[in-house]
N, CA and C atoms as an extended XYZ file, in Angstrom:
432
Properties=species:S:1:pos:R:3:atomname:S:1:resname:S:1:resid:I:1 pbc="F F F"
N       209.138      130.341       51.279 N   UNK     1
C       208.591      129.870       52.530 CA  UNK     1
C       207.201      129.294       52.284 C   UNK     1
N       207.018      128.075       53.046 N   UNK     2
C       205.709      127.559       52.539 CA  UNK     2
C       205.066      127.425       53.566 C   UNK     2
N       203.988      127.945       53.988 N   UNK     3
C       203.169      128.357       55.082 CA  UNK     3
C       201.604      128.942       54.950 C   UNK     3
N       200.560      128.138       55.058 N   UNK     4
C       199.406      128.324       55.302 CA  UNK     4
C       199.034      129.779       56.124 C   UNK     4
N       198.241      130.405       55.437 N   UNK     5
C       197.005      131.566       56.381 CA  UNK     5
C       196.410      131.122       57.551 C   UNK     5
N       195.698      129.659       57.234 N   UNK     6
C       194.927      129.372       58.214 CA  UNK     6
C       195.796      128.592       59.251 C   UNK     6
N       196.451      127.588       59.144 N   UNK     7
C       197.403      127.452       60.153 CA  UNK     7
C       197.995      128.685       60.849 C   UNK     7
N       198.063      129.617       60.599 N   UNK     8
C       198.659      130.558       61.524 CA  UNK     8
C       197.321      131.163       62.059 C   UNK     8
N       196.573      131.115       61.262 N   UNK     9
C       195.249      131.463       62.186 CA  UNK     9
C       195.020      130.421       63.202 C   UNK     9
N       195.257      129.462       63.182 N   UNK    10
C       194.630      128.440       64.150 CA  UNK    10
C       195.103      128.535       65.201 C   UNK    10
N       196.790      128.678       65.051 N   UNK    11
C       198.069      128.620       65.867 CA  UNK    11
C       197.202      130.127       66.895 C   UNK    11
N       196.900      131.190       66.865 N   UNK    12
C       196.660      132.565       67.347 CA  UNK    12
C       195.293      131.874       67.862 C   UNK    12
N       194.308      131.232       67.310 N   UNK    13
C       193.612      130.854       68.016 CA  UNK    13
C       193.624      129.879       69.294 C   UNK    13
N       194.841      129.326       69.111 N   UNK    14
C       195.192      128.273       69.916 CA  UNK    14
C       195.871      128.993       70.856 C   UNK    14
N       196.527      130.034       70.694 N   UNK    15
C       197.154      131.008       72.052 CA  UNK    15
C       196.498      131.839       72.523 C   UNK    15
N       195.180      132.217       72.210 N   UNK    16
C       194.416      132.901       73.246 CA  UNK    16
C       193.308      131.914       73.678 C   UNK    16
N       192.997      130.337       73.556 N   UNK    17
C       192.314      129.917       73.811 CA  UNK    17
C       193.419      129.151       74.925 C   UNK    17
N       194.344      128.910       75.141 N   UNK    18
C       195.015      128.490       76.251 CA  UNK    18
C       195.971      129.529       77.046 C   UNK    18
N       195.231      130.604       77.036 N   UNK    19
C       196.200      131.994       77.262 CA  UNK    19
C       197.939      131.517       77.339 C   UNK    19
N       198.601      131.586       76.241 N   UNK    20
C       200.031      131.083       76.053 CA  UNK    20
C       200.010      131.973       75.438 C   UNK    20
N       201.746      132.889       76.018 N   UNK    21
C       202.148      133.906       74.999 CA  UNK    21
C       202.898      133.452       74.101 C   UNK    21
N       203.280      132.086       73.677 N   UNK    22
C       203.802      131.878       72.410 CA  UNK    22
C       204.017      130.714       72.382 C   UNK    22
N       203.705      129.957       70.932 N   UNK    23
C       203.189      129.005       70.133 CA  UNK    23
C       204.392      128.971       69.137 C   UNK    23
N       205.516      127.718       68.854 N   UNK    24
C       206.078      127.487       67.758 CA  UNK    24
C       206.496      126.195       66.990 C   UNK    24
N       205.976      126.166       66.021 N   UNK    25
C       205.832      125.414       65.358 CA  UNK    25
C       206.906      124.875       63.991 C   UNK    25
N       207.532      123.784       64.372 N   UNK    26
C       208.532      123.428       63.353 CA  UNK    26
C       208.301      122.370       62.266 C   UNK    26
N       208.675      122.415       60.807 N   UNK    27
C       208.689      121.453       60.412 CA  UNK    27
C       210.180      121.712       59.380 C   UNK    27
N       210.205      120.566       57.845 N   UNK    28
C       211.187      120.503       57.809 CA  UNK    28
C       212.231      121.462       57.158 C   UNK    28
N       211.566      122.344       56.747 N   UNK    29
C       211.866      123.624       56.167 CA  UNK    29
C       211.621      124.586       57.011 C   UNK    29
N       210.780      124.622       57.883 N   UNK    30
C       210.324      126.368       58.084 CA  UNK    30
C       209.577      125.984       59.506 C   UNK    30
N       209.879      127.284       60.266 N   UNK    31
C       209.822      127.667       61.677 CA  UNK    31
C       208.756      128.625       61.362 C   UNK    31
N       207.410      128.513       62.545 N   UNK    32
C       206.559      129.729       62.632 CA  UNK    32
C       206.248      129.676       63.899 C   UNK    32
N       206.189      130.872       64.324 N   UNK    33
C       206.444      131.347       65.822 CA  UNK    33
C       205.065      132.078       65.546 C   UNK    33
N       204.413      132.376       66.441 N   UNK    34
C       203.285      133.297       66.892 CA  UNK    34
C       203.196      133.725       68.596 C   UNK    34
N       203.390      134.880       68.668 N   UNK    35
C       203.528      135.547       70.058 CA  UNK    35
C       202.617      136.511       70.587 C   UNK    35
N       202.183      136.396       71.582 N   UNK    36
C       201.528      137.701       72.227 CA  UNK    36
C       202.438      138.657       73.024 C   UNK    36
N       202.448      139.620       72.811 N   UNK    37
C       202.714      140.937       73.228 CA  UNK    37
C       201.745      141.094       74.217 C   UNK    37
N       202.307      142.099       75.477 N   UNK    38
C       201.419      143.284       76.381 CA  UNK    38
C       200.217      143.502       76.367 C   UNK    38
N       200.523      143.837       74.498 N   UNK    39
C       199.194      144.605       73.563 CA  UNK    39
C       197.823      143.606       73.427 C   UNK    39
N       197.799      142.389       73.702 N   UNK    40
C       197.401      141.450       73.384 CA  UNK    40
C       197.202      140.663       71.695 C   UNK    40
N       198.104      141.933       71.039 N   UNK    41
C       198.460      141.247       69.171 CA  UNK    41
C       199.092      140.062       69.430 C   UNK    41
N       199.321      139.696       68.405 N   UNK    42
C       199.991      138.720       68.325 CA  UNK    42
C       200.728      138.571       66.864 C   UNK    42
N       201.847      138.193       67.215 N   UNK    43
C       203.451      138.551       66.192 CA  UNK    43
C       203.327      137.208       65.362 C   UNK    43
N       204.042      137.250       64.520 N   UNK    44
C       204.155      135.959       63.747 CA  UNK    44
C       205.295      136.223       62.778 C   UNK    44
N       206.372      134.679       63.535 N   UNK    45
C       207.535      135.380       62.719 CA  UNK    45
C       207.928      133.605       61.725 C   UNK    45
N       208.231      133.792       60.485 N   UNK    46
C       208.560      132.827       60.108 CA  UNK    46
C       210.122      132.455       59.469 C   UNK    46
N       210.802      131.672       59.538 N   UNK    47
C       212.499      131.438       59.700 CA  UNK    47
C       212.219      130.393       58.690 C   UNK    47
N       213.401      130.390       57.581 N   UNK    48
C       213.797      129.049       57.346 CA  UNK    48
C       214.948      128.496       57.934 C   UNK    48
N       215.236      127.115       57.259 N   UNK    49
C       215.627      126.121       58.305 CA  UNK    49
C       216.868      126.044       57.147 C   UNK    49
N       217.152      126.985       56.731 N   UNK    50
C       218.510      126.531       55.590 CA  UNK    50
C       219.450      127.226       56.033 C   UNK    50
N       219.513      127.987       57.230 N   UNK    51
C       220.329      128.423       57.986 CA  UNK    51
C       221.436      126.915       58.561 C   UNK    51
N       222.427      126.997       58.608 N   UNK    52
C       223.607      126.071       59.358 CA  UNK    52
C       222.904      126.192       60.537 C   UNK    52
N       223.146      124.761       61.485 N   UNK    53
C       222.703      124.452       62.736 CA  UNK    53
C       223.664      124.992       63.864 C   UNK    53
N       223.146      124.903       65.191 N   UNK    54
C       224.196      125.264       66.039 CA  UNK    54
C       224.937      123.485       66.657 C   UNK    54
N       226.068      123.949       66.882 N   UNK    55
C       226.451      122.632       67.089 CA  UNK    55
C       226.175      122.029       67.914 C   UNK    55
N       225.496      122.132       68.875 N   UNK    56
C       224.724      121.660       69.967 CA  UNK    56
C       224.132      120.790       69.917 C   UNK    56
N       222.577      121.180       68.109 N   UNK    57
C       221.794      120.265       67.894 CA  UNK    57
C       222.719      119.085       67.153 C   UNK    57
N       223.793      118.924       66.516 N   UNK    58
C       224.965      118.041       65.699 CA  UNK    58
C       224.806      116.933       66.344 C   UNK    58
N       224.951      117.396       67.876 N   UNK    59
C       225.493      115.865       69.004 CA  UNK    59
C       224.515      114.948       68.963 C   UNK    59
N       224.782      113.232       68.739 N   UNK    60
C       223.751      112.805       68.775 CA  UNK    60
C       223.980      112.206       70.315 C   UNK    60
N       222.996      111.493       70.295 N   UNK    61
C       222.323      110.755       71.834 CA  UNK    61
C       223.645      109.693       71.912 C   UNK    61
N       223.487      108.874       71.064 N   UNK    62
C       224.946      107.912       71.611 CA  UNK    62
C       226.455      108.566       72.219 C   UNK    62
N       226.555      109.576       71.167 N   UNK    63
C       227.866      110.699       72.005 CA  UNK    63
C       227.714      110.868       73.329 C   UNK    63
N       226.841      111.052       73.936 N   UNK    64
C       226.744      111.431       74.878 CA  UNK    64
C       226.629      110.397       76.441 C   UNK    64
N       227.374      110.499       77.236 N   UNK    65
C       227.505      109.324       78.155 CA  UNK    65
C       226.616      109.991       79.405 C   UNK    65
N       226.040      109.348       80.023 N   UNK    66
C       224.675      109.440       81.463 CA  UNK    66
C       223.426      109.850       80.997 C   UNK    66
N       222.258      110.227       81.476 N   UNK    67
C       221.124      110.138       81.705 CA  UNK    67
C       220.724      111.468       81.249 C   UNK    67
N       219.457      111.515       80.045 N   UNK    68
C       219.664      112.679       79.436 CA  UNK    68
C       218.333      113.179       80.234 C   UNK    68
N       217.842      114.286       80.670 N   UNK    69
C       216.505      114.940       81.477 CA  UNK    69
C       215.961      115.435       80.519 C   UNK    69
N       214.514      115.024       80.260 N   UNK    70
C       213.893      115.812       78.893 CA  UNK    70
C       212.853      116.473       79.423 C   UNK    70
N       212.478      117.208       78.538 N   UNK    71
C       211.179      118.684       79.376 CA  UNK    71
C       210.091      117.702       78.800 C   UNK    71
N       208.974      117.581       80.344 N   UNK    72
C       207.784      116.790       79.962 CA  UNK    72
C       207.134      117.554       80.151 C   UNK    72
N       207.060      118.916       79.453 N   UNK    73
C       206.127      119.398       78.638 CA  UNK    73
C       206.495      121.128       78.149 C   UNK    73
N       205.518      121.410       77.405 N   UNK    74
C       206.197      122.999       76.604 CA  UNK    74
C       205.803      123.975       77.743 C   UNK    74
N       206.508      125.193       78.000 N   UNK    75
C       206.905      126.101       78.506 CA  UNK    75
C       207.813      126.821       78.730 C   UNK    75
N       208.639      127.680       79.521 N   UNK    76
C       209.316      128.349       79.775 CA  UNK    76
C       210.559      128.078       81.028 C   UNK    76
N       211.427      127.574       80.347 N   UNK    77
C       212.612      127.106       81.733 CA  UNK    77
C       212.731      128.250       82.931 C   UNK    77
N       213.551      127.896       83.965 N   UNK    78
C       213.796      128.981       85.150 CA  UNK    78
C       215.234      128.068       85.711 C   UNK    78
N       216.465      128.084       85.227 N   UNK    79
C       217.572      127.578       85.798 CA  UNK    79
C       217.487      127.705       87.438 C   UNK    79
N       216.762      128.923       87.888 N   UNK    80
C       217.090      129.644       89.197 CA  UNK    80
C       215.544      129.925       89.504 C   UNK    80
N       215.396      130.268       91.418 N   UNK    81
C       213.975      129.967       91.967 CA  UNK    81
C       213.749      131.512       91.602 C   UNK    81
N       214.600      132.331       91.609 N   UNK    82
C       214.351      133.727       91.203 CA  UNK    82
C       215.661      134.624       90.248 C   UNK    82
N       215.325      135.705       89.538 N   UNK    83
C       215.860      136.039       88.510 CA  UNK    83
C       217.432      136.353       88.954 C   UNK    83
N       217.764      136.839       90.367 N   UNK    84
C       219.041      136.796       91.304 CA  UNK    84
C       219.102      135.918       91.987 C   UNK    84
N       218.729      134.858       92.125 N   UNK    85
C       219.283      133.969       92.646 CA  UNK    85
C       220.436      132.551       92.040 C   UNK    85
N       221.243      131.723       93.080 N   UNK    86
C       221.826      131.116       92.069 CA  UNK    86
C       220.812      129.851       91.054 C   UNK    86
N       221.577      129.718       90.346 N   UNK    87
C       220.765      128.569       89.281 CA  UNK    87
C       220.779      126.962       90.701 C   UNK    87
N       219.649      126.363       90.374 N   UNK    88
C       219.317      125.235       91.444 CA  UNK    88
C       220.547      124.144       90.647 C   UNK    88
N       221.416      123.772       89.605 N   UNK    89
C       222.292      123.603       89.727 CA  UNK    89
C       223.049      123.692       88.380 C   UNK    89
N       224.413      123.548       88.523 N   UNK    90
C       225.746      123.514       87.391 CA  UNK    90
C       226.624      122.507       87.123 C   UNK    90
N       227.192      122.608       85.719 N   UNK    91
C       228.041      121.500       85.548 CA  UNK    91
C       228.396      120.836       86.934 C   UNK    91
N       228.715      119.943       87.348 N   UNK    92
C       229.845      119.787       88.113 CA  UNK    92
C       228.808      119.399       89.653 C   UNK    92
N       227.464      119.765       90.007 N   UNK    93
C       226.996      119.688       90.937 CA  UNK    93
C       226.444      118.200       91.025 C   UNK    93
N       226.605      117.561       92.033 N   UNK    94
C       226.077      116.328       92.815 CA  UNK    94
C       224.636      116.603       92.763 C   UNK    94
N       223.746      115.504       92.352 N   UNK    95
C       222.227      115.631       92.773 CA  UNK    95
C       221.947      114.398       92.987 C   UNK    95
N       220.934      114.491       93.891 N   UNK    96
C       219.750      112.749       94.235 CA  UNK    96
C       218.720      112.855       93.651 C   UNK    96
N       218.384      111.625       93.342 N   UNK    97
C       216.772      110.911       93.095 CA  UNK    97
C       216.150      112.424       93.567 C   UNK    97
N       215.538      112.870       93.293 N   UNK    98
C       214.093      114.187       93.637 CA  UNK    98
C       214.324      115.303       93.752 C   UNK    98
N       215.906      115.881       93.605 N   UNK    99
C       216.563      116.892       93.777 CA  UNK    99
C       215.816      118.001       92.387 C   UNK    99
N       215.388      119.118       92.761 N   UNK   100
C       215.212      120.042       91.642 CA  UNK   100
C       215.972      120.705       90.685 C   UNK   100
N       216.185      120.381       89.620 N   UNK   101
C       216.870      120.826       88.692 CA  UNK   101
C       216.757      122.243       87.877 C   UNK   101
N       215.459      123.141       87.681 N   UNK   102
C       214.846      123.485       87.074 CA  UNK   102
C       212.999      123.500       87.527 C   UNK   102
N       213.131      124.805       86.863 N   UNK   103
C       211.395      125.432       86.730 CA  UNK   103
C       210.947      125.312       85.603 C   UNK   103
N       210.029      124.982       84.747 N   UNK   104
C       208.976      125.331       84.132 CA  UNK   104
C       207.697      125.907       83.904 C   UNK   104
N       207.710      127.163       83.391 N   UNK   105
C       206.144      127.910       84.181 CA  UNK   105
C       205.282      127.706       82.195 C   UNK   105
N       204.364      126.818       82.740 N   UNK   106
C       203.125      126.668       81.611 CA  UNK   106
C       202.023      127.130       81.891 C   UNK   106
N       201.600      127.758       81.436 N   UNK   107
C       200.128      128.703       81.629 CA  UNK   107
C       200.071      128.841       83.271 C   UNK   107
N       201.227      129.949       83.084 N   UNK   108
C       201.115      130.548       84.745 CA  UNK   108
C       201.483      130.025       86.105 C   UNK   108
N       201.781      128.704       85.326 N   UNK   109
C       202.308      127.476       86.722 CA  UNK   109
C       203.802      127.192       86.772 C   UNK   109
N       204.602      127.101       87.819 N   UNK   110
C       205.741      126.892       87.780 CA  UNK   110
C       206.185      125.634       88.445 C   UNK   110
N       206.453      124.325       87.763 N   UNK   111
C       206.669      123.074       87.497 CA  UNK   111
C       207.700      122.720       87.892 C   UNK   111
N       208.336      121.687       88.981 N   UNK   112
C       209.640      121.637       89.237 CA  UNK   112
C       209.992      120.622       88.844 C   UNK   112
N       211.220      120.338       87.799 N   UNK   113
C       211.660      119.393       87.443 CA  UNK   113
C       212.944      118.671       88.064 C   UNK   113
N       212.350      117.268       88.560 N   UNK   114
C       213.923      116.721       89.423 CA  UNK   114
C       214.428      115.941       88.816 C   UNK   114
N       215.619      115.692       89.478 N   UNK   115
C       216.823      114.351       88.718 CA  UNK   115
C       215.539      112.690       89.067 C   UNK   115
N       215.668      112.238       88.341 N   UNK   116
C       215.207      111.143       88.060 CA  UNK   116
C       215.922      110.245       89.007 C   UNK   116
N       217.377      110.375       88.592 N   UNK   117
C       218.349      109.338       88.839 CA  UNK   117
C       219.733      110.255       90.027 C   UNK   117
N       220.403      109.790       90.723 N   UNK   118
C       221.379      110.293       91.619 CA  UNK   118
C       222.754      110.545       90.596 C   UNK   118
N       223.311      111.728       90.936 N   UNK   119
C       224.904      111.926       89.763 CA  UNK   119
C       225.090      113.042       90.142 C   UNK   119
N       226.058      113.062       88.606 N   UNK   120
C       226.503      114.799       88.686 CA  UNK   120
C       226.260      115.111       87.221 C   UNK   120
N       226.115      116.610       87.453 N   UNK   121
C       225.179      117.451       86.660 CA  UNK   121
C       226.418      117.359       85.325 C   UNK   121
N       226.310      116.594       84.349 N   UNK   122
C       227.579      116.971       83.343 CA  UNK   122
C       227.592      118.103       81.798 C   UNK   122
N       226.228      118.528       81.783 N   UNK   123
C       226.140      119.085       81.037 CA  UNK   123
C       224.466      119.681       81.426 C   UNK   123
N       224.213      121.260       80.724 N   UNK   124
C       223.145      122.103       81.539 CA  UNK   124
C       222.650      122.640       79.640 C   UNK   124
N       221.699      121.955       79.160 N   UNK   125
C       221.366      121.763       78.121 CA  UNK   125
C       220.421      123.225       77.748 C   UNK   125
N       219.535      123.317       78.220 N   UNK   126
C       218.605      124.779       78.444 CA  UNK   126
C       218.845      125.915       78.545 C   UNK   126
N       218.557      126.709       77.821 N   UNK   127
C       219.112      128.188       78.295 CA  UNK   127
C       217.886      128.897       79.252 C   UNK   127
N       218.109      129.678       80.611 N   UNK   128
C       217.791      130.583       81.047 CA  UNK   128
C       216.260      131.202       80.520 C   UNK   128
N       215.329      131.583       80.377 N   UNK   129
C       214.027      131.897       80.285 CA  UNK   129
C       213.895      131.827       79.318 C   UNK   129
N       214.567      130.714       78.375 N   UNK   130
C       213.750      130.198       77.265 CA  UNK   130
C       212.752      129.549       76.264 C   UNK   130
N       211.852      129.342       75.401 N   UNK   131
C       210.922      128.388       75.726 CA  UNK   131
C       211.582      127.391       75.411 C   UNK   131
N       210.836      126.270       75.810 N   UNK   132
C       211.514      124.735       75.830 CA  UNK   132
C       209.883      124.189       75.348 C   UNK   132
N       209.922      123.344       74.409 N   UNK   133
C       209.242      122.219       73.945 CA  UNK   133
C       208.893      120.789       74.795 C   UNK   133
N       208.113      120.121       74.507 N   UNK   134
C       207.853      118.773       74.916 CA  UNK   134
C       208.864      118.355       74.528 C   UNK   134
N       209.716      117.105       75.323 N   UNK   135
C       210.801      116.092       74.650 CA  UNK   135
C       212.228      117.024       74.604 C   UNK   135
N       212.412      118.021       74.788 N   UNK   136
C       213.698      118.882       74.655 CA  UNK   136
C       214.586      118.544       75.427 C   UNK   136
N       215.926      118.210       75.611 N   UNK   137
C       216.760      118.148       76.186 CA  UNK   137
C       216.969      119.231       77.273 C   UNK   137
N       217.438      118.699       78.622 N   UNK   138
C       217.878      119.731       79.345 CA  UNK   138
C       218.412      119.662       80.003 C   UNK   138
N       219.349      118.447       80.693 N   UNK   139
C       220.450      118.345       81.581 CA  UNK   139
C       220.845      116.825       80.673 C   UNK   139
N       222.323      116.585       81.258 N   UNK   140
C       222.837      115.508       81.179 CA  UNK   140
C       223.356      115.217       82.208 C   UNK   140
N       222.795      113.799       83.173 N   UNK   141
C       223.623      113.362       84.358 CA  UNK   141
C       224.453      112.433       84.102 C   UNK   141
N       225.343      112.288       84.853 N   UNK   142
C       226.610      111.177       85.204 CA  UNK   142
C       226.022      110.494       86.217 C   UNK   142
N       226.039      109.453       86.083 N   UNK   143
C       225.372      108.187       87.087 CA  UNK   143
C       226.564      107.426       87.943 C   UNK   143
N       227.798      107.478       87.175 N   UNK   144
C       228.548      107.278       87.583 CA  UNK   144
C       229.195      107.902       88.904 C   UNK   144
């Protein structure tokens, strides 16, 4: 694993200077995650990337037919307005121009992300209170 001291120092500095409980960082070998805990420590876990992919990431962009929704910016998804409630929508659901798709909560704020474009929901890319990156995929609409 090839990974700098001080980059991970920076990364821990960079999550308590934007109070974010977690910071991850990819390149083409190796994953480093840095997290805050309760405790206010902070974890640091590092993965390589020689693990097989999930087939998810395989699909490219041309495979895929309608309008792809990308996360404009890093945080934490929310399918649903609360942890029992239903998800704001699913495969198969009709949406308009401004309709909410999704939450994003970034440093404490919860961000509503809408359909861009009018369709149906054909694919629900995001998992459930996960973090999500800048540029990440997270719905696919049918325009049709």
């Amino acid at each position: 694993m090839n990974y700098e001291p001080k980059q991970i120092e920076e990364l821990a500095e960079l999550l308590d200077k934007c109070k974010l409980t977690e910071i991850e960082v990819k390149s083409k070998d190796n994953l480093i995650r840095v997290s805050r805990q309760a405790s206010n420590t902070s974890t640091v876990t590092t993965v390589s990337h020689e693990m097989s992919k999930p087939k998810e990431n395989l699909v490219k962009d041309q495979e895929q037919t309608g309008t792809i929704i990308k996360s404009p910016m890093v945080g934490t998804v929310y399918l649903s307005p609360a942890p029992d409630a239903k998800p704001f929508v699913k495969v198969g659901t009709k949406v308009k121009k401004g309709d909410v798709l999704c939450l994003i909560e970034a440093m404490k704020m919860f961000n509503k992300i809408k359909a861009e474009k009018s369709g149906v929901i054909m694919k629900v890319l995001a998992q459930n209170e996960h973090p999500i990156e800048f540029g990440s995929k997270l719905f696919v609409i049918d325009e049709s």
